[in-house]
CSV table of C-alpha atoms in Angstrom, one decimal:
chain,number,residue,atom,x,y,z
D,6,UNK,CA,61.7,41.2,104.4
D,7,UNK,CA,63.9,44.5,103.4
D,8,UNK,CA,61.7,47.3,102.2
D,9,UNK,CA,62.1,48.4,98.9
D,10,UNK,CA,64.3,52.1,98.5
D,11,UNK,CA,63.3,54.7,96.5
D,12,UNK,CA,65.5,57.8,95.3
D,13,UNK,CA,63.0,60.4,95.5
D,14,UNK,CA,64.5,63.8,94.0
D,15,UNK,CA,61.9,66.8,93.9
D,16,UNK,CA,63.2,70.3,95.0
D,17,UNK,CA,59.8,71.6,96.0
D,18,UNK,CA,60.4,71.0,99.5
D,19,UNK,CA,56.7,71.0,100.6
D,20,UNK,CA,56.4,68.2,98.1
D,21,UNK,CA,59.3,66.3,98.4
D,22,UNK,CA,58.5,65.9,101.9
D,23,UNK,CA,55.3,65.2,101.7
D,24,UNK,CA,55.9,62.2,98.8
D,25,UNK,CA,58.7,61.0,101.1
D,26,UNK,CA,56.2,60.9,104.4
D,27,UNK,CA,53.7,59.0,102.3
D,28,UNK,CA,56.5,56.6,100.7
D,29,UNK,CA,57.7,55.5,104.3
D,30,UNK,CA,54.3,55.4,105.6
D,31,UNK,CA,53.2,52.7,102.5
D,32,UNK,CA,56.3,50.3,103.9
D,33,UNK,CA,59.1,51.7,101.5
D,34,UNK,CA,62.4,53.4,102.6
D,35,UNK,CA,62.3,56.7,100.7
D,36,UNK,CA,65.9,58.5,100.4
D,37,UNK,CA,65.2,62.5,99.4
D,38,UNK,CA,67.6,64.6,97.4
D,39,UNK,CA,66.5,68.4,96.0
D,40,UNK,CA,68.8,68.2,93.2
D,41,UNK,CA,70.3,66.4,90.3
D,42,UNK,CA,73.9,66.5,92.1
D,43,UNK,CA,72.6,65.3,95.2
D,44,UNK,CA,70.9,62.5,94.0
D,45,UNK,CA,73.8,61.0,92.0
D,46,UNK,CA,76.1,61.1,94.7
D,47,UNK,CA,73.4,59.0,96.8
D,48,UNK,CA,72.9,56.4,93.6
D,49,UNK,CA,76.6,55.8,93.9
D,50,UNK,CA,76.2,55.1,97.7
D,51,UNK,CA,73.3,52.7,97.6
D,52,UNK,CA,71.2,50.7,95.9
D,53,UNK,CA,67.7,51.5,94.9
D,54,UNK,CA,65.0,49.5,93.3
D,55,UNK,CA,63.4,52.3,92.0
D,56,UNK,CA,63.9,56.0,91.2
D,57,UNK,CA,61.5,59.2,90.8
D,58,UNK,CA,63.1,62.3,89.6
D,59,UNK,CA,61.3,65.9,89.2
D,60,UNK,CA,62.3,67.3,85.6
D,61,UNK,CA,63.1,70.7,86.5
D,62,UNK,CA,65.8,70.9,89.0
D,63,UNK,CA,68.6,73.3,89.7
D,64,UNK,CA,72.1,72.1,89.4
D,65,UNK,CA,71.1,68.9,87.0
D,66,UNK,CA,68.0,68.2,85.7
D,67,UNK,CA,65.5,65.3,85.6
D,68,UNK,CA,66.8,64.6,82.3
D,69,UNK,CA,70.3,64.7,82.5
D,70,UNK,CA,70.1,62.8,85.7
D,71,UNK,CA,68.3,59.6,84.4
D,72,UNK,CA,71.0,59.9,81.6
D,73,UNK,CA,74.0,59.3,84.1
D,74,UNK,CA,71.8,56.5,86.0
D,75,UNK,CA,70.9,54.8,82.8
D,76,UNK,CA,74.7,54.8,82.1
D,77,UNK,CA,75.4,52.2,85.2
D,78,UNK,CA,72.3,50.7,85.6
D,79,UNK,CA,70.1,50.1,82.4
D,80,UNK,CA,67.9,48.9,84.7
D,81,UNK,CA,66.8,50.7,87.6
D,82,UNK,CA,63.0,51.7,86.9
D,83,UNK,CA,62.1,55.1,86.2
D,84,UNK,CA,59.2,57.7,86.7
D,85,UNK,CA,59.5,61.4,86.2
D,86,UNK,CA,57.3,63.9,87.6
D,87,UNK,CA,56.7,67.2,85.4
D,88,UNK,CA,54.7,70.5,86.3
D,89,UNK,CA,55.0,71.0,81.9
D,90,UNK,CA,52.4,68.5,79.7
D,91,UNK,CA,54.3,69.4,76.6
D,92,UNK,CA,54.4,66.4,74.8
D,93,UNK,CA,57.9,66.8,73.8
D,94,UNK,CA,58.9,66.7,77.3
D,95,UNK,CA,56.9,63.0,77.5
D,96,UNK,CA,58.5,61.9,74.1
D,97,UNK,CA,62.3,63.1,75.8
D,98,UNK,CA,61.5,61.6,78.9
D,99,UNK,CA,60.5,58.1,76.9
D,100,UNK,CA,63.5,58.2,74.3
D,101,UNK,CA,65.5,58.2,78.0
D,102,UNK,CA,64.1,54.7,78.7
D,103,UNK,CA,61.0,55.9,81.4
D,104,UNK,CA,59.3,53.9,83.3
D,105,UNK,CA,56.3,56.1,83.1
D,106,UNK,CA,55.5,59.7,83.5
D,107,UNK,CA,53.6,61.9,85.6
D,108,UNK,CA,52.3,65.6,85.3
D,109,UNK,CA,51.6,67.6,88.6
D,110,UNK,CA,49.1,67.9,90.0
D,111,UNK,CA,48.8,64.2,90.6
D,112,UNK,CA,47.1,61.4,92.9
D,113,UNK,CA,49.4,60.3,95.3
D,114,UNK,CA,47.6,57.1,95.2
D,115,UNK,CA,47.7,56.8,91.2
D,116,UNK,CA,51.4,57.3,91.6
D,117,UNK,CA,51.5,54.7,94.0
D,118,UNK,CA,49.6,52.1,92.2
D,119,UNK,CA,51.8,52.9,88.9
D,120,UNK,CA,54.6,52.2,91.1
D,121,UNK,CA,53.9,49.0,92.4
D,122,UNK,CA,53.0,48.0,88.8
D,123,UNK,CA,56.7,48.6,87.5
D,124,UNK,CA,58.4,47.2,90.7
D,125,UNK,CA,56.5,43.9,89.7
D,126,UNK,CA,57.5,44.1,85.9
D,127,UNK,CA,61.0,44.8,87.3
D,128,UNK,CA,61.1,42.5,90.0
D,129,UNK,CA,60.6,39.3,87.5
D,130,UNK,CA,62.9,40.8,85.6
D,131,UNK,CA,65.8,41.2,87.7
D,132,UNK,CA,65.0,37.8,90.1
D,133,UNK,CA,66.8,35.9,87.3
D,134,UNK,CA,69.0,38.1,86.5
D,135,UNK,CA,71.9,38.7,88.4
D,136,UNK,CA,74.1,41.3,88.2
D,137,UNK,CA,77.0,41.0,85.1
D,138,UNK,CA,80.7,40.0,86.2
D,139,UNK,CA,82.0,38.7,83.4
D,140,UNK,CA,81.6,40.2,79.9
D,141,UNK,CA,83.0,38.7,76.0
D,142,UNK,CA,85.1,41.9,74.8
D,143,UNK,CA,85.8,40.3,71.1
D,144,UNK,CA,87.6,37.2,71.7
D,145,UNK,CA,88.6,38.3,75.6
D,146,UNK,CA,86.6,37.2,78.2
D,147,UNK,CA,87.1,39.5,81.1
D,148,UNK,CA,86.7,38.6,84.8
D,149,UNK,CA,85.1,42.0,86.7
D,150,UNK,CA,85.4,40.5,90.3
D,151,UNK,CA,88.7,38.5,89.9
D,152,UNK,CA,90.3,41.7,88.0
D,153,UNK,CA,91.1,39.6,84.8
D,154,UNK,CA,91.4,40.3,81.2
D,155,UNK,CA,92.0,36.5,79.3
D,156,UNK,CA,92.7,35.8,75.8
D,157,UNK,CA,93.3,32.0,74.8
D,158,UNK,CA,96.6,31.4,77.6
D,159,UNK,CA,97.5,35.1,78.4
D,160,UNK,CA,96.2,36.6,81.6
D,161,UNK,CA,96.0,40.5,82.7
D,162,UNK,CA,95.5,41.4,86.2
D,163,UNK,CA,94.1,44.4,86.3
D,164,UNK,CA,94.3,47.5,89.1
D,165,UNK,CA,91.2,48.3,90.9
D,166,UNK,CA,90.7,51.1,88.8
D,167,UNK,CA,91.4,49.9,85.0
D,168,UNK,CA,88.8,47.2,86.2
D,169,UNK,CA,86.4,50.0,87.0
D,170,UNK,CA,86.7,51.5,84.0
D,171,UNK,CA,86.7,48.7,81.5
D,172,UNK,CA,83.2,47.5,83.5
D,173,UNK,CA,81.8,51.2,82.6
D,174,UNK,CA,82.8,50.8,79.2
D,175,UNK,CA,81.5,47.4,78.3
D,176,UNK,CA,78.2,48.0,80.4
D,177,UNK,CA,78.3,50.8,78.0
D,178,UNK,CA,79.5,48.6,74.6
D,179,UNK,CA,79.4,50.6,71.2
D,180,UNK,CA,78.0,53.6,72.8
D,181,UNK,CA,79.3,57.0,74.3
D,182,UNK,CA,81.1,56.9,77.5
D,183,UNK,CA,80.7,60.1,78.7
D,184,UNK,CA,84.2,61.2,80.3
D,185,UNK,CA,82.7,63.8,83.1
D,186,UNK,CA,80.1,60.3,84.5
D,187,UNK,CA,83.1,58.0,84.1
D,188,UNK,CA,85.6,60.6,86.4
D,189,UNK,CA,82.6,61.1,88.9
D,190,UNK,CA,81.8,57.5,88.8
D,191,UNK,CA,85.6,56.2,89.5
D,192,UNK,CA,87.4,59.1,90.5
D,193,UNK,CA,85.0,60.8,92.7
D,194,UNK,CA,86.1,64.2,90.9
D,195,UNK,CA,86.1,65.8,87.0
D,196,UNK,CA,89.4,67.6,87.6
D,197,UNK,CA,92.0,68.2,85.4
D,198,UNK,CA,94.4,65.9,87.4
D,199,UNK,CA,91.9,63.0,87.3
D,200,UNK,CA,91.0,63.4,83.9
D,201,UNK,CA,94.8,63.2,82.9
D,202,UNK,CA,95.3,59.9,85.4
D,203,UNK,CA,92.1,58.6,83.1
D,204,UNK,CA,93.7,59.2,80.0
D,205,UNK,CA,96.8,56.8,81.0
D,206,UNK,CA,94.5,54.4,82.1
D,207,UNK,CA,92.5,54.5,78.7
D,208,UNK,CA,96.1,53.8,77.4
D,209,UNK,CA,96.7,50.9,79.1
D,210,UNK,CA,93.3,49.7,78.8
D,211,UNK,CA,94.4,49.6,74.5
D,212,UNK,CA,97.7,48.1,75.1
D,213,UNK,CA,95.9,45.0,77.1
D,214,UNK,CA,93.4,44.7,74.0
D,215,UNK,CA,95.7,45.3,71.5
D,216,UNK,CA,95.7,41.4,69.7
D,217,UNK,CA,92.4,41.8,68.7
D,218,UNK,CA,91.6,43.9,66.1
D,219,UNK,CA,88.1,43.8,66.2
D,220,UNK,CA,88.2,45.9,69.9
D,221,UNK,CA,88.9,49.5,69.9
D,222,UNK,CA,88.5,52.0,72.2
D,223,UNK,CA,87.6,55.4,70.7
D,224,UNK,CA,88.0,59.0,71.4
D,225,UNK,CA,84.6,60.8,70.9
D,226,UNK,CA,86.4,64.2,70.5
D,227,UNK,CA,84.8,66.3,73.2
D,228,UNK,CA,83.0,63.7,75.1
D,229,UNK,CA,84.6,60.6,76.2
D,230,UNK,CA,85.0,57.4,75.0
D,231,UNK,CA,83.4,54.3,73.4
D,232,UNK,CA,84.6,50.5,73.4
D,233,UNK,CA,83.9,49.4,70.0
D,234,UNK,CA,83.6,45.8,69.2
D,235,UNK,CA,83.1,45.4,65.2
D,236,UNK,CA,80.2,42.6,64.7
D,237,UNK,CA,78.0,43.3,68.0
């Protein structure tokens, strides 16, 4: 039987190590990253069954990270691990969609046991679910793994990359698609350059769902973009 993988992000090294030694030794595979940055590009890489994220971090905090994990995978369990017991911060940390919450100091074994609870709620979750591949956009049906966008008898193969994108934005339906995740995400890279390749595929993605005017994709001036579908 696989072990389980954790994303573990703490920049206290003394700590982080210590969690992650204690992690391995209870039969999980703990990956450590000291920053927000860090541990986004491992989330891309692999896939974890859980993740526990310090609040304060340098580059990108606890917050803002669960954000941009939340926006692929509503998913993934959370816990978030706070020096502050402001209540605000427990109340933000909820509204995020938090598995739980932990204030330091804390029992090593208390976080363990929380753990193993949520892996089980998740774990009957997810065992019959499986992974979406085909979404209802409207009256299109679009194929993720066979790259298809259908509409009664007219079929669109999509690139490798409009596919990419229209996944983001209907595992994101009616909400904000934050253009900086989606160039990460996709392109690997917020430049300008990439960022002016994603507009033209935005484009395309329009033209291909055109016939139904019920679907829009919409600017969010200054943010990104959101799929739309009227009646949903």
């Amino acid at each position: 039987m696989s072990k389980l993988k954790i994303l573990l992000v703490e920049d206290d090294n003394n700590l982080g190590e210590l969690l992650k030694e204690y992690l391995d030794m209870k039969g999980y595979e703990a990956r450590l990253a000291r920053d927000g940055e860090e541990a986004f590009n491992l989330f891309r890489k692999e896939t974890y069954d859980l993740c526990i994220f310090d609040v304060m971090m340098p580059k990108k905090d606890g917050f803002s990270l669960a954000k941009e994990v939340r926006s692929v995978d509503k998913q993934i369990p959370i816990i978030f691990l706070t020096a502050k017991s402001m209540k605000e911060d427990t109340l933000e940390g909820l509204r995020i969609g938090a598995d739980d919450y932990m204030t330091k100091p804390f029992s090593m074994e208390e976080l363990l046991l929380r753990m193993k609870a949520i892996l089980r709620r998740s774990q009957s979750q997810t065992n019959s679910i499986e992974e979406k591949k085909t979404f209802e956009i409207g009256t299109y049906l679009f194929d993720y793994e066979q790259q298809l966008l259908k509409k009664e008898d007219k079929i669109t193969k999509l690139t490798t990359k409009e596919a990419e994108l229209l996944k983001l934005l209907c595992n994101n339906l009616n909400q904000t698609l934050e253009r900086g995740l989606a160039l990460r995400l996709i392109w690997r890279d917020d430049t300008y350059f990439n960022a002016r390749s994603m507009d033209v595929y935005i484009t395309k993605l329009r033209k291909y769902l055109k016939d139904d005017p019920q679907v829009e994709i919409i600017n969010v001036h200054g943010t990104g973009y959101r799929l739309q579908v009227l009646g949903t």
